[in-house]
Amino acid sequence: MILTNTETVPGYQIVAQFGLVSGNTVRAKHVGRDIAASFKNLVGGELKGYTELLEEARQQSVDRMKQQAESLGANAIVNVRFSTSAVTQGAAELYVYGTAVQLG
Amino acid sequence: MKFVQKNLGEAAEVSSGGGDRGIAKEVVALIALSIVALTVIYFAVFAVTELVVKRLSPEQEHELFSVSGSFENSGEVPDSLKAKFELCEEVLDKLKVHEDVPKIEYKLIFFDELAPNAFAIPGGQIAVTRGLLNSLDEEISIAFVLAHELGHFVQRDHLRGLGQNLGFGICLQILFGGEVDLLTQGAANSVTAKYSRGQESGADDFGVQCVLAIYGETKGAEALFEVLEEKNTLPAWAYMFSTHPDNQTRIRRILEAKAGKK
Amino acid sequence: MENAELIELSLAYGFPICLLIFTFFIGRYLERAHFKSIRERETLTNHLPAVPSVSVDPDVTVAESKLVTASVVVSLDYFKKFLASFRNIFGGNVQSYQSLLDRAKREAILRLKEQVPDCDIIINLRIMTSNISSVQTRNKGIGGVEVLAFGTAVRYQSAP
């Protein structure tokens, strides 16, 4: 499965497109991470715990999207878009969508 | 790019959360996690309080809490109950010479509440309510109530209770970010209440021994609880959430304690 | 006095528990009904694709293209909110929000498609989620999430 965020896959010809595929994950951080992050907030820098959490959740979303594309018989997803939003305090939604296509 | 119409079928539901099964899984997982978390917190708070109580002598404790101010429902003793309040003070003076009672200064205070109740307050204060003074007539029943409260001082229960409430308060604050839900607060209360019931029975046992040692009899104590029993309308299940063991259990324990002593 | 205690107890524990059970069944019924409607309408609009890509079939001529937008604001029920608040302590996937947002996304795309039934494709599709609940008070307030979908609807020249 080839994923791109461009209109086409360079070097390939798109023969058919099957429509929208998407994956969605809502994940919450836990209290322990919260406490660690509040200390980290004093000195600044990367919140490793949060980066990891969001990365994991995003991967799950991508897997779900791929699952949809596979069931359509596609072998690539083009124009992939990510969107992250806070749906409530402490929980983030990782949404990913793209166009399932058949490469020639 | 030619569009080919296809049906997603089952794959359309990959992000929908698994329906009823998903929710059932979620509920089970959350209940299990909550039980684990509560158990860990319970034992942690228990251990920390136990450690502090062991290190703090009654004298230190008395000093620490001697500055305690007035309570919102404490008040002047009304004239009609003055004689009985003074009787209580006399009884307290008699009881506190018992060898196990920590030798600190005890002070009796009055709470203007209708429910018959008494409280042991850190720093050597014992509060009695208007309702209690109203319903007690005999010296021996007053002696049992006060000896029971002294029992809490002997076991340092008031200090443990304070520490545990503080501990649970802090834990809940961290977990729920200052917005303690009614349900979770109720859960925490029933946890501390369950522990307090063991302490109450211990205080009962001490009370019986103390009264027996000083007055030589415990007849009034049973009478007291039999009076309370008649007024009692709370169903048995509600005692899960209540601090004191139910009166039947207390009477039985008193009789057992007496039999053991003789 | 004991009666008052009993009433207090049943108010403190009984009311939230009853509300939880009540909202669980109502919420479940509404969600099922919504999913059923979504699935039916998805089958009906399956011929009209909405994709993030921008290119159209090279063999056709375009008669018309226009911007279309559609949005949905959804909210959690009491039971799911309760579950979510617990999930916030332990971390992990928030199952109760998962189905809600999935419904909202699919509903928004469906509304987009239903606006332009005579068009052949919606291109450059964008989907956005934003939290519109009041943020000052956690768990209180009205918790709402808006899903906005927009794209360019294209109608092909009908074959001569």
JSON list of C-alpha atoms in Angstrom, two decimals, chain B residues 1-3 5-8 12-20 22-23 25-27 29-30 33-35 37 115-116 175-179 181-187 189-190 228 231-235 237-239 241-242 247, chain C residues 1-3 5-6 9 11-13 16-17 20 24 28 31-32 35 39 42-43 46-49 53 55-59 78-80 82-87 89-90 93-96 98-99 102 106 120-121 137-140:
[
{"chain": "B", "resi": 1, "resn": "MET", "atom": "CA", "xyz": [-8.87, 9.31, -13.18]},
{"chain": "B", "resi": 2, "resn": "LYS", "atom": "CA", "xyz": [-11.87, 7.10, -13.75]},
{"chain": "B", "resi": 3, "resn": "PHE", "atom": "CA", "xyz": [-14.24, 6.61, -10.83]},
{"chain": "B", "resi": 5, "resn": "GLN", "atom": "CA", "xyz": [-18.11, 2.60, -7.80]},
{"chain": "B", "resi": 6, "resn": "LYS", "atom": "CA", "xyz": [-17.43, 0.09, -5.02]},
{"chain": "B", "resi": 7, "resn": "ASN", "atom": "CA", "xyz": [-19.03, -0.72, -1.71]},
{"chain": "B", "resi": 8, "resn": "LEU", "atom": "CA", "xyz": [-17.01, -0.47, 1.50]},
{"chain": "B", "resi": 12, "resn": "ALA", "atom": "CA", "xyz": [-17.12, 1.21, 6.61]},
{"chain": "B", "resi": 13, "resn": "GLU", "atom": "CA", "xyz": [-17.36, 0.44, 10.34]},
{"chain": "B", "resi": 14, "resn": "VAL", "atom": "CA", "xyz": [-13.62, 0.37, 11.17]},
{"chain": "B", "resi": 15, "resn": "SER", "atom": "CA", "xyz": [-13.83, 3.61, 13.18]},
{"chain": "B", "resi": 16, "resn": "SER", "atom": "CA", "xyz": [-17.31, 3.22, 14.63]},
{"chain": "B", "resi": 17, "resn": "GLY", "atom": "CA", "xyz": [-16.17, 1.83, 17.97]},
{"chain": "B", "resi": 18, "resn": "GLY", "atom": "CA", "xyz": [-17.52, -1.70, 17.77]},
{"chain": "B", "resi": 19, "resn": "GLY", "atom": "CA", "xyz": [-21.15, -1.00, 18.73]},
{"chain": "B", "resi": 20, "resn": "ASP", "atom": "CA", "xyz": [-22.58, -2.68, 21.85]},
{"chain": "B", "resi": 22, "resn": "GLY", "atom": "CA", "xyz": [-17.22, -1.99, 22.15]},
{"chain": "B", "resi": 23, "resn": "ILE", "atom": "CA", "xyz": [-19.15, -0.28, 24.94]},
{"chain": "B", "resi": 25, "resn": "LYS", "atom": "CA", "xyz": [-15.59, -3.95, 26.66]},
{"chain": "B", "resi": 26, "resn": "GLU", "atom": "CA", "xyz": [-15.05, -0.34, 27.67]},
{"chain": "B", "resi": 27, "resn": "VAL", "atom": "CA", "xyz": [-17.26, -0.67, 30.76]},
{"chain": "B", "resi": 29, "resn": "ALA", "atom": "CA", "xyz": [-12.07, -2.42, 31.32]},
{"chain": "B", "resi": 30, "resn": "LEU", "atom": "CA", "xyz": [-12.89, 0.76, 33.21]},
{"chain": "B", "resi": 33, "resn": "LEU", "atom": "CA", "xyz": [-8.98, -0.40, 36.21]},
{"chain": "B", "resi": 34, "resn": "SER", "atom": "CA", "xyz": [-10.99, 1.50, 38.82]},
{"chain": "B", "resi": 35, "resn": "ILE", "atom": "CA", "xyz": [-10.92, -1.43, 41.21]},
{"chain": "B", "resi": 37, "resn": "ALA", "atom": "CA", "xyz": [-6.61, 2.00, 41.25]},
{"chain": "B", "resi": 115, "resn": "ALA", "atom": "CA", "xyz": [-29.31, 13.79, 65.99]},
{"chain": "B", "resi": 116, "resn": "PRO", "atom": "CA", "xyz": [-28.00, 11.94, 69.08]},
{"chain": "B", "resi": 175, "resn": "LEU", "atom": "CA", "xyz": [-7.54, 11.81, 39.65]},
{"chain": "B", "resi": 176, "resn": "PHE", "atom": "CA", "xyz": [-10.58, 13.92, 38.95]},
{"chain": "B", "resi": 177, "resn": "GLY", "atom": "CA", "xyz": [-8.91, 17.31, 38.74]},
{"chain": "B", "resi": 178, "resn": "GLY", "atom": "CA", "xyz": [-10.92, 18.97, 41.45]},
{"chain": "B", "resi": 179, "resn": "GLU", "atom": "CA", "xyz": [-14.31, 17.91, 40.16]},
{"chain": "B", "resi": 181, "resn": "ASP", "atom": "CA", "xyz": [-18.26, 13.30, 40.96]},
{"chain": "B", "resi": 182, "resn": "LEU", "atom": "CA", "xyz": [-21.04, 12.32, 43.34]},
{"chain": "B", "resi": 183, "resn": "LEU", "atom": "CA", "xyz": [-20.59, 8.64, 42.52]},
{"chain": "B", "resi": 184, "resn": "THR", "atom": "CA", "xyz": [-16.84, 8.58, 43.01]},
{"chain": "B", "resi": 185, "resn": "GLN", "atom": "CA", "xyz": [-17.08, 10.57, 46.20]},
{"chain": "B", "resi": 186, "resn": "GLY", "atom": "CA", "xyz": [-19.68, 8.10, 47.44]},
{"chain": "B", "resi": 187, "resn": "ALA", "atom": "CA", "xyz": [-17.34, 5.23, 46.58]},
{"chain": "B", "resi": 189, "resn": "ASN", "atom": "CA", "xyz": [-16.82, 7.47, 51.52]},
{"chain": "B", "resi": 190, "resn": "SER", "atom": "CA", "xyz": [-17.98, 3.87, 51.64]},
{"chain": "B", "resi": 228, "resn": "LEU", "atom": "CA", "xyz": [-31.69, 3.52, 69.77]},
{"chain": "B", "resi": 231, "resn": "LYS", "atom": "CA", "xyz": [-36.00, 4.48, 66.91]},
{"chain": "B", "resi": 232, "resn": "ASN", "atom": "CA", "xyz": [-34.09, 2.84, 64.12]},
{"chain": "B", "resi": 233, "resn": "THR", "atom": "CA", "xyz": [-35.76, 2.64, 60.68]},
{"chain": "B", "resi": 234, "resn": "LEU", "atom": "CA", "xyz": [-32.74, 2.34, 58.41]},
{"chain": "B", "resi": 235, "resn": "PRO", "atom": "CA", "xyz": [-32.80, -0.95, 56.43]},
{"chain": "B", "resi": 237, "resn": "TRP", "atom": "CA", "xyz": [-28.31, -2.75, 53.44]},
{"chain": "B", "resi": 238, "resn": "ALA", "atom": "CA", "xyz": [-27.89, 0.96, 54.21]},
{"chain": "B", "resi": 239, "resn": "TYR", "atom": "CA", "xyz": [-25.36, 0.04, 56.89]},
{"chain": "B", "resi": 241, "resn": "PHE", "atom": "CA", "xyz": [-22.60, 3.08, 53.77]},
{"chain": "B", "resi": 242, "resn": "SER", "atom": "CA", "xyz": [-22.92, 3.92, 57.43]},
{"chain": "B", "resi": 247, "resn": "ASN", "atom": "CA", "xyz": [-27.12, -1.70, 66.98]},
{"chain": "C", "resi": 1, "resn": "MET", "atom": "CA", "xyz": [-33.63, 11.15, 61.56]},
{"chain": "C", "resi": 2, "resn": "GLU", "atom": "CA", "xyz": [-32.90, 7.73, 60.10]},
{"chain": "C", "resi": 3, "resn": "ASN", "atom": "CA", "xyz": [-35.54, 8.32, 57.44]},
{"chain": "C", "resi": 5, "resn": "GLU", "atom": "CA", "xyz": [-30.62, 9.71, 56.14]},
{"chain": "C", "resi": 6, "resn": "LEU", "atom": "CA", "xyz": [-32.22, 7.10, 53.90]},
{"chain": "C", "resi": 9, "resn": "LEU", "atom": "CA", "xyz": [-28.63, 8.20, 50.59]},
{"chain": "C", "resi": 11, "resn": "LEU", "atom": "CA", "xyz": [-30.74, 10.85, 46.41]},
{"chain": "C", "resi": 12, "resn": "ALA", "atom": "CA", "xyz": [-26.96, 10.77, 46.50]},
{"chain": "C", "resi": 13, "resn": "TYR", "atom": "CA", "xyz": [-26.58, 7.31, 44.94]},
{"chain": "C", "resi": 16, "resn": "PRO", "atom": "CA", "xyz": [-27.05, 9.43, 39.30]},
{"chain": "C", "resi": 17, "resn": "ILE", "atom": "CA", "xyz": [-27.36, 5.66, 38.89]},
{"chain": "C", "resi": 20, "resn": "LEU", "atom": "CA", "xyz": [-26.87, 6.55, 34.01]},
{"chain": "C", "resi": 24, "resn": "PHE", "atom": "CA", "xyz": [-27.55, 4.46, 28.50]},
{"chain": "C", "resi": 28, "resn": "ARG", "atom": "CA", "xyz": [-28.08, 3.38, 22.65]},
{"chain": "C", "resi": 31, "resn": "GLU", "atom": "CA", "xyz": [-27.25, 5.77, 18.21]},
{"chain": "C", "resi": 32, "resn": "ARG", "atom": "CA", "xyz": [-28.57, 2.61, 16.63]},
{"chain": "C", "resi": 35, "resn": "PHE", "atom": "CA", "xyz": [-26.29, 4.35, 12.36]},
{"chain": "C", "resi": 39, "resn": "ARG", "atom": "CA", "xyz": [-25.94, 3.10, 6.37]},
{"chain": "C", "resi": 42, "resn": "GLU", "atom": "CA", "xyz": [-24.62, 5.80, 2.30]},
{"chain": "C", "resi": 43, "resn": "THR", "atom": "CA", "xyz": [-25.90, 3.08, 0.00]},
{"chain": "C", "resi": 46, "resn": "ASN", "atom": "CA", "xyz": [-22.69, 5.63, -3.16]},
{"chain": "C", "resi": 47, "resn": "HIS", "atom": "CA", "xyz": [-22.67, 6.70, -6.81]},
{"chain": "C", "resi": 48, "resn": "LEU", "atom": "CA", "xyz": [-21.45, 10.19, -5.85]},
{"chain": "C", "resi": 49, "resn": "PRO", "atom": "CA", "xyz": [-17.85, 10.09, -4.63]},
{"chain": "C", "resi": 53, "resn": "SER", "atom": "CA", "xyz": [-8.17, 14.58, -4.74]},
{"chain": "C", "resi": 55, "resn": "SER", "atom": "CA", "xyz": [-8.48, 15.82, -10.60]},
{"chain": "C", "resi": 56, "resn": "VAL", "atom": "CA", "xyz": [-11.54, 14.63, -12.49]},
{"chain": "C", "resi": 57, "resn": "ASP", "atom": "CA", "xyz": [-12.05, 12.07, -15.22]},
{"chain": "C", "resi": 58, "resn": "PRO", "atom": "CA", "xyz": [-10.04, 13.37, -18.23]},
{"chain": "C", "resi": 59, "resn": "ASP", "atom": "CA", "xyz": [-12.59, 12.06, -20.74]},
{"chain": "C", "resi": 78, "resn": "TYR", "atom": "CA", "xyz": [-24.61, 11.40, 30.26]},
{"chain": "C", "resi": 79, "resn": "PHE", "atom": "CA", "xyz": [-23.58, 7.74, 30.29]},
{"chain": "C", "resi": 80, "resn": "LYS", "atom": "CA", "xyz": [-20.86, 8.14, 27.68]},
{"chain": "C", "resi": 82, "resn": "PHE", "atom": "CA", "xyz": [-19.32, 9.33, 32.55]},
{"chain": "C", "resi": 83, "resn": "LEU", "atom": "CA", "xyz": [-17.30, 6.62, 30.76]},
{"chain": "C", "resi": 84, "resn": "ALA", "atom": "CA", "xyz": [-15.15, 9.25, 29.05]},
{"chain": "C", "resi": 85, "resn": "SER", "atom": "CA", "xyz": [-14.37, 10.96, 32.36]},
{"chain": "C", "resi": 86, "resn": "PHE", "atom": "CA", "xyz": [-13.12, 7.63, 33.71]},
{"chain": "C", "resi": 87, "resn": "ARG", "atom": "CA", "xyz": [-11.14, 7.02, 30.53]},
{"chain": "C", "resi": 89, "resn": "ILE", "atom": "CA", "xyz": [-7.88, 8.94, 34.28]},
{"chain": "C", "resi": 90, "resn": "PHE", "atom": "CA", "xyz": [-6.42, 5.77, 32.82]},
{"chain": "C", "resi": 93, "resn": "ASN", "atom": "CA", "xyz": [-8.89, 4.78, 23.34]},
{"chain": "C", "resi": 94, "resn": "VAL", "atom": "CA", "xyz": [-12.06, 6.64, 24.26]},
{"chain": "C", "resi": 95, "resn": "GLN", "atom": "CA", "xyz": [-14.71, 4.27, 22.98]},
{"chain": "C", "resi": 96, "resn": "SER", "atom": "CA", "xyz": [-17.64, 6.57, 23.70]},
{"chain": "C", "resi": 98, "resn": "GLN", "atom": "CA", "xyz": [-15.17, 7.05, 18.89]},
{"chain": "C", "resi": 99, "resn": "SER", "atom": "CA", "xyz": [-18.67, 6.14, 17.75]},
{"chain": "C", "resi": 102, "resn": "ASP", "atom": "CA", "xyz": [-17.60, 8.44, 13.41]},
{"chain": "C", "resi": 106, "resn": "ARG", "atom": "CA", "xyz": [-20.30, 10.24, 8.10]},
{"chain": "C", "resi": 120, "resn": "ASP", "atom": "CA", "xyz": [-20.99, 13.67, -10.41]},
{"chain": "C", "resi": 121, "resn": "ILE", "atom": "CA", "xyz": [-18.10, 14.14, -7.98]},
{"chain": "C", "resi": 137, "resn": "THR", "atom": "CA", "xyz": [-15.59, 24.07, 33.53]},
{"chain": "C", "resi": 138, "resn": "ARG", "atom": "CA", "xyz": [-14.37, 20.59, 32.93]},
{"chain": "C", "resi": 139, "resn": "ASN", "atom": "CA", "xyz": [-17.06, 17.92, 32.48]},
{"chain": "C", "resi": 140, "resn": "LYS", "atom": "CA", "xyz": [-19.77, 20.49, 33.21]}
]
